[in-house]
Amino acid sequence: MDASRPAAITLPSDGLFPSHVTGHGMDMDDLNGFTTAQVLRALGATGRRILGATVHDAALHALLSCRNPATGGFRFWPLDKHPQWAPGLPDDADDTAIMALVLFSANRISTPDLRKMACHTVVCHRTRATVQPGPSWQRVGVFKTWMKSGFDPDMTDCTVNANVVALLAKANLRNVPGYAESCSMILEAISWANNDEQRAACLSPFYPEPGELTLAVEAAAACGAVELRPALQAMHAAPMWRRLRERTCTEVPTICGSPYGLIRWKSPAVGWARQIGGLAAGCPPALLSSLNDVRRHSHGILHVRNAC
C-alpha cells in the first residue's frame, strides 16, 4: 500500500481516528483516543508529514483531551466524549503509557512531566494478588490495567505491561517498582506459550489479537527496555509469533477488546498506518540489528541460539 489513503479512511476534523466496535449486540462506529494513539505510534516520525500539520496537531490535541487532570493518567475516550453506551471506566495503564509516549515524542509532554506522570500513575497501581487458578507466569507486583483501587485482583495483561515498560524505559525509570517484575513476567509468559496459539491468546485479555504483544515488545525494546530483547528475539525466531504479528498489520486489524474479546474494536486507519509506517514489513532493521548480540537471558528463562 502506498501513502495514499483508502477511500474508507477519513482524516478526522476533531483529531480522533475512526474504529468500529462489534460484539454483545453492538455494531457501530467509535471515535476514541486509543485508536488515534495507535495510528500516531505506527506512523512514528513520519506522522506529521503524512497526515499534514493540521490533522497531526488535531490528533495530538485529542490525545491530550483523554488525560484526567485530577490524576495525570489517560483514558480510552476524551473525558468530554465518553459514549453513552459505554460503562464508566477509570484511567488505565495501557492508554496512559501509549498516549504519553506519543505525546512525548511530539514534544507535547516534557521529560519532567513524563517522569512525574509515570511515577504518580502506573507505578502506584501494581497487583497485590493474582487471579487463581491461573497460569504460572502471573506475577504479584506487575502493573494493573485499571488504575483505581478496588480492582484487585486485576486481570494481568502482558501487552499492557509491555507498553508500560516502554514508557518507563523511555523515562529512564527502569529501577522503579514493577519494572523488573513486568519484564520477568513477559519473558516467562512467552516461554509458557511456546508454540501454542491458544496459550498465546491467554497472555493479553484486552487484546484479541495475540500478535499485539509482539508490537508492544518491539516498542519497549526500541524505547530502551534491554531486559525484553531476549523476549523479542525469541518471538521473531518463532513461526507462530511471526504469523500472529502479521495479523496485526492487515487492512482492518482487531486492535483491542473487552476482556477475552467479547467486544472488539477494528480499525482500517490503524491498518493503513501500520502499512505506511513500515510495521507491516517486519521488525525495524535497526532494532533487529541490536538483537544480534543477545544469546540468552541472564536468569535463564529463555535460551536463544540464533538471532532473528
PDB file of C-alpha atoms in Angstrom:
ATOM      1  CA  MET A   1       0.000   0.000   0.000  1.00  0.00           C
ATOM      2  CA  ASP A   2       1.344   3.444  -0.880  1.00  0.00           C
ATOM      3  CA  ALA A   3       0.924   6.647   1.084  1.00  0.00           C
ATOM      4  CA  SER A   4      -2.481   7.371  -0.478  1.00  0.00           C
ATOM      5  CA  ARG A   5      -5.332   6.625   1.881  1.00  0.00           C
ATOM      6  CA  PRO A   6      -8.051   4.102   1.070  1.00  0.00           C
ATOM      7  CA  ALA A   7     -11.375   5.810   0.463  1.00  0.00           C
ATOM      8  CA  ALA A   8     -12.837   4.301   3.635  1.00  0.00           C
ATOM      9  CA  ILE A   9     -10.322   6.137   5.825  1.00  0.00           C
ATOM     10  CA  THR A  10     -11.256   9.723   6.529  1.00  0.00           C
ATOM     11  CA  LEU A  11      -8.952  12.155   8.239  1.00  0.00           C
ATOM     12  CA  PRO A  12     -10.710  13.423  11.365  1.00  0.00           C
ATOM     13  CA  SER A  13     -11.670  17.048  11.863  1.00  0.00           C
ATOM     14  CA  ASP A  14     -11.691  16.550  15.636  1.00  0.00           C
ATOM     15  CA  GLY A  15      -8.424  14.605  15.686  1.00  0.00           C
ATOM     16  CA  LEU A  16      -9.928  11.207  16.547  1.00  0.00           C
ATOM     17  CA  PHE A  17      -9.364   8.417  14.041  1.00  0.00           C
ATOM     18  CA  PRO A  18     -12.263   6.006  13.425  1.00  0.00           C
ATOM     19  CA  SER A  19     -12.740   2.464  14.599  1.00  0.00           C
ATOM     20  CA  HIS A  20     -15.655   0.043  14.523  1.00  0.00           C
ATOM     21  CA  VAL A  21     -16.894  -1.830  17.564  1.00  0.00           C
ATOM     22  CA  THR A  22     -18.793  -5.121  17.397  1.00  0.00           C
ATOM     23  CA  GLY A  23     -19.983  -7.833  19.749  1.00  0.00           C
ATOM     24  CA  HIS A  24     -22.506  -8.235  22.548  1.00  0.00           C
ATOM     25  CA  GLY A  25     -25.227  -6.790  20.335  1.00  0.00           C
ATOM     26  CA  MET A  26     -23.182  -3.802  19.170  1.00  0.00           C
ATOM     27  CA  ASP A  27     -22.219  -2.853  15.628  1.00  0.00           C
ATOM     28  CA  MET A  28     -21.242   0.806  15.446  1.00  0.00           C
ATOM     29  CA  ASP A  29     -18.521   3.282  14.660  1.00  0.00           C
ATOM     30  CA  ASP A  30     -16.478   4.688  17.505  1.00  0.00           C
ATOM     31  CA  LEU A  31     -14.012   7.542  17.930  1.00  0.00           C
ATOM     32  CA  ASN A  32     -11.516   7.121  20.745  1.00  0.00           C
ATOM     33  CA  GLY A  33      -8.059   8.123  21.857  1.00  0.00           C
ATOM     34  CA  PHE A  34      -6.654   4.601  21.817  1.00  0.00           C
ATOM     35  CA  THR A  35      -7.198   4.177  18.075  1.00  0.00           C
ATOM     36  CA  THR A  36      -5.742   7.619  17.445  1.00  0.00           C
ATOM     37  CA  ALA A  37      -2.670   6.848  19.537  1.00  0.00           C
ATOM     38  CA  GLN A  38      -2.134   3.591  17.651  1.00  0.00           C
ATOM     39  CA  VAL A  39      -2.254   5.461  14.331  1.00  0.00           C
ATOM     40  CA  LEU A  40       0.293   8.023  15.510  1.00  0.00           C
ATOM     41  CA  ARG A  41       2.542   5.381  17.077  1.00  0.00           C
ATOM     42  CA  ALA A  42       2.551   3.367  13.855  1.00  0.00           C
ATOM     43  CA  LEU A  43       3.388   6.396  11.710  1.00  0.00           C
ATOM     44  CA  GLY A  44       6.127   7.486  14.096  1.00  0.00           C
ATOM     45  CA  ALA A  45       8.364  10.325  12.947  1.00  0.00           C
ATOM     46  CA  THR A  46       6.667  10.376   9.537  1.00  0.00           C
ATOM     47  CA  GLY A  47       3.249  11.166  11.001  1.00  0.00           C
ATOM     48  CA  ARG A  48       3.348  14.920  10.639  1.00  0.00           C
ATOM     49  CA  ARG A  49       4.488  14.735   7.020  1.00  0.00           C
ATOM     50  CA  ILE A  50       1.960  12.057   6.036  1.00  0.00           C
ATOM     51  CA  LEU A  51      -1.037  13.484   7.890  1.00  0.00           C
ATOM     52  CA  GLY A  52      -0.223  17.152   7.458  1.00  0.00           C
ATOM     53  CA  ALA A  53       0.344  19.603  10.281  1.00  0.00           C
ATOM     54  CA  THR A  54      -3.335  20.426  10.829  1.00  0.00           C
ATOM     55  CA  VAL A  55      -4.512  16.829  11.223  1.00  0.00           C
ATOM     56  CA  HIS A  56      -1.424  15.821  13.206  1.00  0.00           C
ATOM     57  CA  ASP A  57      -1.899  18.692  15.650  1.00  0.00           C
ATOM     58  CA  ALA A  58      -5.599  17.872  15.994  1.00  0.00           C
ATOM     59  CA  ALA A  59      -4.775  14.240  16.780  1.00  0.00           C
ATOM     60  CA  LEU A  60      -2.277  15.257  19.453  1.00  0.00           C
ATOM     61  CA  HIS A  61      -4.820  17.645  20.953  1.00  0.00           C
ATOM     62  CA  ALA A  62      -7.361  14.811  21.010  1.00  0.00           C
ATOM     63  CA  LEU A  63      -4.933  12.659  22.986  1.00  0.00           C
ATOM     64  CA  LEU A  64      -4.402  15.460  25.490  1.00  0.00           C
ATOM     65  CA  SER A  65      -8.182  15.600  25.955  1.00  0.00           C
ATOM     66  CA  CYS A  66      -8.042  11.968  27.145  1.00  0.00           C
ATOM     67  CA  ARG A  67      -5.894  12.987  30.107  1.00  0.00           C
ATOM     68  CA  ASN A  68      -7.527  13.155  33.516  1.00  0.00           C
ATOM     69  CA  PRO A  69      -6.440  16.464  35.076  1.00  0.00           C
ATOM     70  CA  ALA A  70      -7.123  15.112  38.557  1.00  0.00           C
ATOM     71  CA  THR A  71      -4.657  12.226  38.261  1.00  0.00           C
ATOM     72  CA  GLY A  72      -2.452  12.822  35.229  1.00  0.00           C
ATOM     73  CA  GLY A  73      -3.456   9.468  33.747  1.00  0.00           C
ATOM     74  CA  PHE A  74      -5.244   8.817  30.451  1.00  0.00           C
ATOM     75  CA  ARG A  75      -8.488   7.143  29.435  1.00  0.00           C
ATOM     76  CA  PHE A  76      -9.770   5.359  26.331  1.00  0.00           C
ATOM     77  CA  TRP A  77     -12.010   8.257  25.296  1.00  0.00           C
ATOM     78  CA  PRO A  78     -11.686  12.024  25.761  1.00  0.00           C
ATOM     79  CA  LEU A  79     -13.225  12.932  29.079  1.00  0.00           C
ATOM     80  CA  ASP A  80     -15.953  15.001  27.405  1.00  0.00           C
ATOM     81  CA  LYS A  81     -16.730  12.421  24.691  1.00  0.00           C
ATOM     82  CA  HIS A  82     -17.369   9.243  26.656  1.00  0.00           C
ATOM     83  CA  PRO A  83     -20.130   7.409  24.715  1.00  0.00           C
ATOM     84  CA  GLN A  84     -23.435   6.789  26.447  1.00  0.00           C
ATOM     85  CA  TRP A  85     -23.365   3.077  25.665  1.00  0.00           C
ATOM     86  CA  ALA A  86     -20.027   2.514  27.434  1.00  0.00           C
ATOM     87  CA  PRO A  87     -19.720   1.950  31.182  1.00  0.00           C
ATOM     88  CA  GLY A  88     -17.787   4.476  33.204  1.00  0.00           C
ATOM     89  CA  LEU A  89     -14.142   3.439  33.236  1.00  0.00           C
ATOM     90  CA  PRO A  90     -11.214   4.764  35.269  1.00  0.00           C
ATOM     91  CA  ASP A  91      -7.808   5.767  33.960  1.00  0.00           C
ATOM     92  CA  ASP A  92      -5.946   2.760  32.617  1.00  0.00           C
ATOM     93  CA  ALA A  93      -2.274   1.904  32.342  1.00  0.00           C
ATOM     94  CA  ASP A  94      -2.371   0.995  28.653  1.00  0.00           C
ATOM     95  CA  ASP A  95      -3.831   4.264  27.401  1.00  0.00           C
ATOM     96  CA  THR A  96      -1.612   6.181  29.802  1.00  0.00           C
ATOM     97  CA  ALA A  97       1.550   4.510  28.517  1.00  0.00           C
ATOM     98  CA  ILE A  98       0.759   4.645  24.795  1.00  0.00           C
ATOM     99  CA  MET A  99      -0.682   8.162  24.712  1.00  0.00           C
ATOM    100  CA  ALA A 100       2.008   9.645  26.940  1.00  0.00           C
ATOM    101  CA  LEU A 101       4.769   8.222  24.746  1.00  0.00           C
ATOM    102  CA  VAL A 102       3.166   9.548  21.563  1.00  0.00           C
ATOM    103  CA  LEU A 103       2.790  12.991  23.135  1.00  0.00           C
ATOM    104  CA  PHE A 104       6.338  12.904  24.479  1.00  0.00           C
ATOM    105  CA  SER A 105       7.700  12.011  21.050  1.00  0.00           C
ATOM    106  CA  ALA A 106       5.828  15.017  19.635  1.00  0.00           C
ATOM    107  CA  ASN A 107       7.201  17.326  22.346  1.00  0.00           C
ATOM    108  CA  ARG A 108       3.754  17.822  23.885  1.00  0.00           C
ATOM    109  CA  ILE A 109       4.874  16.349  27.211  1.00  0.00           C
ATOM    110  CA  SER A 110       8.201  17.297  28.777  1.00  0.00           C
ATOM    111  CA  THR A 111      10.658  14.834  30.290  1.00  0.00           C
ATOM    112  CA  PRO A 112       9.929  16.003  33.881  1.00  0.00           C
ATOM    113  CA  ASP A 113       6.179  15.687  33.235  1.00  0.00           C
ATOM    114  CA  LEU A 114       6.626  12.225  31.716  1.00  0.00           C
ATOM    115  CA  ARG A 115       8.609  11.014  34.718  1.00  0.00           C
ATOM    116  CA  LYS A 116       6.263  12.568  37.263  1.00  0.00           C
ATOM    117  CA  MET A 117       3.205  11.231  35.472  1.00  0.00           C
ATOM    118  CA  ALA A 118       4.641   7.710  35.313  1.00  0.00           C
ATOM    119  CA  CYS A 119       5.560   7.676  39.000  1.00  0.00           C
ATOM    120  CA  HIS A 120       2.180   9.003  40.116  1.00  0.00           C
ATOM    121  CA  THR A 121       0.048   6.797  37.867  1.00  0.00           C
ATOM    122  CA  VAL A 122       1.205   3.401  36.606  1.00  0.00           C
ATOM    123  CA  VAL A 123       3.873   2.821  39.262  1.00  0.00           C
ATOM    124  CA  CYS A 124       1.321   3.392  42.017  1.00  0.00           C
ATOM    125  CA  HIS A 125      -1.044   0.735  40.684  1.00  0.00           C
ATOM    126  CA  ARG A 126       0.501  -2.721  40.842  1.00  0.00           C
ATOM    127  CA  THR A 127      -1.058  -6.093  41.506  1.00  0.00           C
ATOM    128  CA  ARG A 128      -1.192  -7.342  45.074  1.00  0.00           C
ATOM    129  CA  ALA A 129      -2.720 -10.689  44.164  1.00  0.00           C
ATOM    130  CA  THR A 130      -3.168 -12.886  41.113  1.00  0.00           C
ATOM    131  CA  VAL A 131      -6.355 -14.408  39.731  1.00  0.00           C
ATOM    132  CA  GLN A 132      -6.470 -18.053  40.781  1.00  0.00           C
ATOM    133  CA  PRO A 133      -6.463 -20.595  39.399  1.00  0.00           C
ATOM    134  CA  GLY A 134      -4.163 -19.078  36.841  1.00  0.00           C
ATOM    135  CA  PRO A 135      -1.055 -19.730  34.750  1.00  0.00           C
ATOM    136  CA  SER A 136       2.411 -19.854  36.251  1.00  0.00           C
ATOM    137  CA  TRP A 137       3.608 -16.681  34.520  1.00  0.00           C
ATOM    138  CA  GLN A 138       1.376 -14.359  36.530  1.00  0.00           C
ATOM    139  CA  ARG A 139       3.243 -12.141  38.981  1.00  0.00           C
ATOM    140  CA  VAL A 140       2.433 -10.072  42.024  1.00  0.00           C
ATOM    141  CA  GLY A 141       3.806  -6.554  41.688  1.00  0.00           C
ATOM    142  CA  VAL A 142       3.267  -6.074  37.944  1.00  0.00           C
ATOM    143  CA  PHE A 143       1.232  -3.201  36.549  1.00  0.00           C
ATOM    144  CA  LYS A 144      -2.530  -3.262  36.808  1.00  0.00           C
ATOM    145  CA  THR A 145      -4.676  -2.430  33.821  1.00  0.00           C
ATOM    146  CA  TRP A 146      -7.165  -0.282  35.727  1.00  0.00           C
ATOM    147  CA  MET A 147      -5.631   2.486  37.803  1.00  0.00           C
ATOM    148  CA  LYS A 148      -8.192   2.536  40.553  1.00  0.00           C
ATOM    149  CA  SER A 149      -8.456   0.924  43.956  1.00  0.00           C
ATOM    150  CA  GLY A 150     -10.953  -1.881  44.261  1.00  0.00           C
ATOM    151  CA  PHE A 151      -9.896  -3.685  41.087  1.00  0.00           C
ATOM    152  CA  ASP A 152      -7.893  -6.386  42.904  1.00  0.00           C
ATOM    153  CA  PRO A 153      -7.212  -8.923  41.702  1.00  0.00           C
ATOM    154  CA  ASP A 154      -6.901  -7.237  38.316  1.00  0.00           C
ATOM    155  CA  MET A 155      -6.622  -9.262  35.107  1.00  0.00           C
ATOM    156  CA  THR A 156      -2.947  -9.328  34.213  1.00  0.00           C
ATOM    157  CA  ASP A 157      -2.285  -8.331  30.606  1.00  0.00           C
ATOM    158  CA  CYS A 158       1.199  -8.843  29.152  1.00  0.00           C
ATOM    159  CA  THR A 159       0.689  -6.372  26.301  1.00  0.00           C
ATOM    160  CA  VAL A 160      -0.407  -3.686  28.741  1.00  0.00           C
ATOM    161  CA  ASN A 161       2.664  -4.381  30.848  1.00  0.00           C
ATOM    162  CA  ALA A 162       4.956  -4.244  27.807  1.00  0.00           C
ATOM    163  CA  ASN A 163       3.542  -0.830  26.936  1.00  0.00           C
ATOM    164  CA  VAL A 164       4.148   0.374  30.488  1.00  0.00           C
ATOM    165  CA  VAL A 165       7.700  -0.990  30.347  1.00  0.00           C
ATOM    166  CA  ALA A 166       8.205   1.085  27.175  1.00  0.00           C
ATOM    167  CA  LEU A 167       7.032   4.205  28.991  1.00  0.00           C
ATOM    168  CA  LEU A 168       9.308   3.618  31.974  1.00  0.00           C
ATOM    169  CA  ALA A 169      12.319   2.802  29.832  1.00  0.00           C
ATOM    170  CA  LYS A 170      11.834   5.976  27.798  1.00  0.00           C
ATOM    171  CA  ALA A 171      11.515   7.983  31.009  1.00  0.00           C
ATOM    172  CA  ASN A 172      14.717   6.408  32.360  1.00  0.00           C
ATOM    173  CA  LEU A 173      12.764   4.809  35.209  1.00  0.00           C
ATOM    174  CA  ARG A 174      13.862   1.205  34.803  1.00  0.00           C
ATOM    175  CA  ASN A 175      14.629   0.944  38.526  1.00  0.00           C
ATOM    176  CA  VAL A 176      11.111   1.687  39.780  1.00  0.00           C
ATOM    177  CA  PRO A 177       8.976  -0.988  41.458  1.00  0.00           C
ATOM    178  CA  GLY A 178       7.122  -3.142  38.958  1.00  0.00           C
ATOM    179  CA  TYR A 179       9.520  -2.747  36.048  1.00  0.00           C
ATOM    180  CA  ALA A 180      11.643  -5.831  36.742  1.00  0.00           C
ATOM    181  CA  GLU A 181       8.576  -7.853  37.726  1.00  0.00           C
ATOM    182  CA  SER A 182       6.835  -6.993  34.459  1.00  0.00           C
ATOM    183  CA  CYS A 183       9.860  -7.842  32.318  1.00  0.00           C
ATOM    184  CA  SER A 184      10.256 -11.152  34.136  1.00  0.00           C
ATOM    185  CA  MET A 185       6.573 -11.943  33.673  1.00  0.00           C
ATOM    186  CA  ILE A 186       6.641 -11.217  29.935  1.00  0.00           C
ATOM    187  CA  LEU A 187       9.696 -13.420  29.446  1.00  0.00           C
ATOM    188  CA  GLU A 188       8.092 -16.267  31.375  1.00  0.00           C
ATOM    189  CA  ALA A 189       4.754 -15.828  29.580  1.00  0.00           C
ATOM    190  CA  ILE A 190       6.340 -16.109  26.139  1.00  0.00           C
ATOM    191  CA  SER A 191       8.209 -19.209  27.250  1.00  0.00           C
ATOM    192  CA  TRP A 192       4.980 -20.653  28.689  1.00  0.00           C
ATOM    193  CA  ALA A 193       3.068 -20.008  25.448  1.00  0.00           C
ATOM    194  CA  ASN A 194       5.779 -21.811  23.462  1.00  0.00           C
ATOM    195  CA  ASN A 195       4.225 -22.644  20.070  1.00  0.00           C
ATOM    196  CA  ASP A 196       0.636 -22.880  21.303  1.00  0.00           C
ATOM    197  CA  GLU A 197      -1.617 -20.206  19.810  1.00  0.00           C
ATOM    198  CA  GLN A 198      -4.336 -20.849  22.384  1.00  0.00           C
ATOM    199  CA  ARG A 199      -1.856 -20.174  25.163  1.00  0.00           C
ATOM    200  CA  ALA A 200      -0.625 -17.059  23.369  1.00  0.00           C
ATOM    201  CA  ALA A 201      -4.220 -15.816  23.312  1.00  0.00           C
ATOM    202  CA  CYS A 202      -4.317 -16.027  27.123  1.00  0.00           C
ATOM    203  CA  LEU A 203      -1.450 -13.599  27.665  1.00  0.00           C
ATOM    204  CA  SER A 204      -3.357 -10.396  26.912  1.00  0.00           C
ATOM    205  CA  PRO A 205      -7.084 -10.493  27.751  1.00  0.00           C
ATOM    206  CA  PHE A 206      -7.673  -6.962  26.436  1.00  0.00           C
ATOM    207  CA  TYR A 207      -6.061  -7.741  23.070  1.00  0.00           C
ATOM    208  CA  PRO A 208      -7.960 -10.310  20.955  1.00  0.00           C
ATOM    209  CA  GLU A 209      -5.001 -10.490  18.560  1.00  0.00           C
ATOM    210  CA  PRO A 210      -2.061 -12.069  20.458  1.00  0.00           C
ATOM    211  CA  GLY A 211       0.389 -10.583  17.966  1.00  0.00           C
ATOM    212  CA  GLU A 212      -0.158  -7.158  19.524  1.00  0.00           C
ATOM    213  CA  LEU A 213       2.224  -8.354  22.231  1.00  0.00           C
ATOM    214  CA  THR A 214       4.985  -8.587  19.633  1.00  0.00           C
ATOM    215  CA  LEU A 215       4.426  -4.984  18.562  1.00  0.00           C
ATOM    216  CA  ALA A 216       4.411  -3.867  22.203  1.00  0.00           C
ATOM    217  CA  VAL A 217       7.654  -5.712  22.972  1.00  0.00           C
ATOM    218  CA  GLU A 218       9.216  -4.182  19.855  1.00  0.00           C
ATOM    219  CA  ALA A 219       8.164  -0.727  21.029  1.00  0.00           C
ATOM    220  CA  ALA A 220       9.551  -1.372  24.507  1.00  0.00           C
ATOM    221  CA  ALA A 221      12.890  -2.570  23.166  1.00  0.00           C
ATOM    222  CA  ALA A 222      13.077   0.481  20.903  1.00  0.00           C
ATOM    223  CA  CYS A 223      12.480   2.688  23.961  1.00  0.00           C
ATOM    224  CA  GLY A 224      15.452   1.149  25.763  1.00  0.00           C
ATOM    225  CA  ALA A 225      13.966  -1.834  27.597  1.00  0.00           C
ATOM    226  CA  VAL A 226      17.024  -4.039  27.134  1.00  0.00           C
ATOM    227  CA  GLU A 227      15.526  -6.599  29.507  1.00  0.00           C
ATOM    228  CA  LEU A 228      12.954  -7.520  26.845  1.00  0.00           C
ATOM    229  CA  ARG A 229      15.402  -8.028  23.998  1.00  0.00           C
ATOM    230  CA  PRO A 230      15.637 -11.788  24.662  1.00  0.00           C
ATOM    231  CA  ALA A 231      11.838 -11.940  24.503  1.00  0.00           C
ATOM    232  CA  LEU A 232      11.777 -10.062  21.229  1.00  0.00           C
ATOM    233  CA  GLN A 233      14.455 -12.259  19.732  1.00  0.00           C
ATOM    234  CA  ALA A 234      12.550 -15.384  20.745  1.00  0.00           C
ATOM    235  CA  MET A 235       9.312 -14.048  19.254  1.00  0.00           C
ATOM    236  CA  HIS A 236      10.928 -13.187  15.939  1.00  0.00           C
ATOM    237  CA  ALA A 237      12.569 -16.602  15.796  1.00  0.00           C
ATOM    238  CA  ALA A 238       9.233 -18.388  16.327  1.00  0.00           C
ATOM    239  CA  PRO A 239       6.973 -19.044  13.299  1.00  0.00           C
ATOM    240  CA  MET A 240       3.865 -18.782  15.480  1.00  0.00           C
ATOM    241  CA  TRP A 241       4.701 -15.289  16.754  1.00  0.00           C
ATOM    242  CA  ARG A 242       5.698 -14.116  13.282  1.00  0.00           C
ATOM    243  CA  ARG A 243       2.355 -15.335  11.968  1.00  0.00           C
ATOM    244  CA  LEU A 244       0.462 -13.651  14.801  1.00  0.00           C
ATOM    245  CA  ARG A 245       2.352 -10.428  14.211  1.00  0.00           C
ATOM    246  CA  GLU A 246       1.366 -10.432  10.537  1.00  0.00           C
ATOM    247  CA  ARG A 247      -2.303 -10.477  11.552  1.00  0.00           C
ATOM    248  CA  THR A 248      -1.877  -7.168  13.378  1.00  0.00           C
ATOM    249  CA  CYS A 249      -0.887  -5.461  10.117  1.00  0.00           C
ATOM    250  CA  THR A 250      -3.805  -6.471   7.913  1.00  0.00           C
ATOM    251  CA  GLU A 251      -6.002  -3.840   6.277  1.00  0.00           C
ATOM    252  CA  VAL A 252      -8.555  -3.949   9.105  1.00  0.00           C
ATOM    253  CA  PRO A 253      -6.851  -5.298  12.229  1.00  0.00           C
ATOM    254  CA  THR A 254      -8.588  -6.039  15.501  1.00  0.00           C
ATOM    255  CA  ILE A 255      -6.794  -3.627  17.802  1.00  0.00           C
ATOM    256  CA  CYS A 256      -8.317  -4.220  21.251  1.00  0.00           C
ATOM    257  CA  GLY A 257     -11.315  -5.574  23.090  1.00  0.00           C
ATOM    258  CA  SER A 258     -13.133  -6.117  26.321  1.00  0.00           C
ATOM    259  CA  PRO A 259     -11.732  -8.998  28.397  1.00  0.00           C
ATOM    260  CA  TYR A 260     -11.113 -12.002  26.139  1.00  0.00           C
ATOM    261  CA  GLY A 261     -12.769 -10.423  23.133  1.00  0.00           C
ATOM    262  CA  LEU A 262     -16.488 -10.246  23.941  1.00  0.00           C
ATOM    263  CA  ILE A 263     -16.455  -6.753  22.416  1.00  0.00           C
ATOM    264  CA  ARG A 264     -13.855  -5.913  19.760  1.00  0.00           C
ATOM    265  CA  TRP A 265     -12.561  -2.792  18.076  1.00  0.00           C
ATOM    266  CA  LYS A 266     -11.273  -2.894  14.497  1.00  0.00           C
ATOM    267  CA  SER A 267      -9.727  -0.018  12.596  1.00  0.00           C
ATOM    268  CA  PRO A 268      -8.755   0.381   8.938  1.00  0.00           C
ATOM    269  CA  ALA A 269      -6.983   3.591   9.971  1.00  0.00           C
ATOM    270  CA  VAL A 270      -4.607   1.598  12.171  1.00  0.00           C
ATOM    271  CA  GLY A 271      -4.104  -0.981   9.420  1.00  0.00           C
ATOM    272  CA  TRP A 272      -3.252   1.789   6.962  1.00  0.00           C
ATOM    273  CA  ALA A 273      -0.870   3.461   9.417  1.00  0.00           C
ATOM    274  CA  ARG A 274       0.941   0.190  10.110  1.00  0.00           C
ATOM    275  CA  GLN A 275       1.394  -0.357   6.392  1.00  0.00           C
ATOM    276  CA  ILE A 276       2.630   3.179   5.754  1.00  0.00           C
ATOM    277  CA  GLY A 277       4.710   3.322   8.927  1.00  0.00           C
ATOM    278  CA  GLY A 278       6.597   0.177   7.987  1.00  0.00           C
ATOM    279  CA  LEU A 279       5.374  -2.139  10.750  1.00  0.00           C
ATOM    280  CA  ALA A 280       3.861  -4.484   8.177  1.00  0.00           C
ATOM    281  CA  ALA A 281       7.329  -5.036   6.718  1.00  0.00           C
ATOM    282  CA  GLY A 282       8.503  -6.599   9.968  1.00  0.00           C
ATOM    283  CA  CYS A 283      10.625  -5.584  12.917  1.00  0.00           C
ATOM    284  CA  PRO A 284      12.594  -2.377  12.152  1.00  0.00           C
ATOM    285  CA  PRO A 285      16.080  -3.292  10.823  1.00  0.00           C
ATOM    286  CA  ALA A 286      17.870  -1.123  13.386  1.00  0.00           C
ATOM    287  CA  LEU A 287      16.076  -2.920  16.201  1.00  0.00           C
ATOM    288  CA  LEU A 288      16.799  -6.327  14.706  1.00  0.00           C
ATOM    289  CA  SER A 289      20.458  -5.412  14.454  1.00  0.00           C
ATOM    290  CA  SER A 290      20.558  -4.582  18.138  1.00  0.00           C
ATOM    291  CA  LEU A 291      19.370  -8.103  18.942  1.00  0.00           C
ATOM    292  CA  ASN A 292      22.202  -9.920  17.204  1.00  0.00           C
ATOM    293  CA  ASP A 293      24.403  -9.989  20.278  1.00  0.00           C
ATOM    294  CA  VAL A 294      21.706 -11.377  22.535  1.00  0.00           C
ATOM    295  CA  ARG A 295      22.368 -15.041  23.291  1.00  0.00           C
ATOM    296  CA  ARG A 296      20.433 -15.774  26.462  1.00  0.00           C
ATOM    297  CA  HIS A 297      18.509 -14.091  29.215  1.00  0.00           C
ATOM    298  CA  SER A 298      20.686 -13.659  32.266  1.00  0.00           C
ATOM    299  CA  HIS A 299      18.281 -15.559  34.511  1.00  0.00           C
ATOM    300  CA  GLY A 300      17.982 -18.486  32.147  1.00  0.00           C
ATOM    301  CA  ILE A 301      14.302 -18.019  31.418  1.00  0.00           C
ATOM    302  CA  LEU A 302      14.894 -18.056  27.674  1.00  0.00           C
ATOM    303  CA  HIS A 303      17.789 -19.551  25.757  1.00  0.00           C
ATOM    304  CA  VAL A 304      18.028 -18.358  22.180  1.00  0.00           C
ATOM    305  CA  ARG A 305      20.801 -19.545  19.893  1.00  0.00           C
ATOM    306  CA  ASN A 306      20.119 -17.659  16.695  1.00  0.00           C
ATOM    307  CA  ALA A 307      19.439 -14.010  16.038  1.00  0.00           C
ATOM    308  CA  CYS A 308      16.238 -13.240  14.144  1.00  0.00           C
TER     309      CYS A 308
END
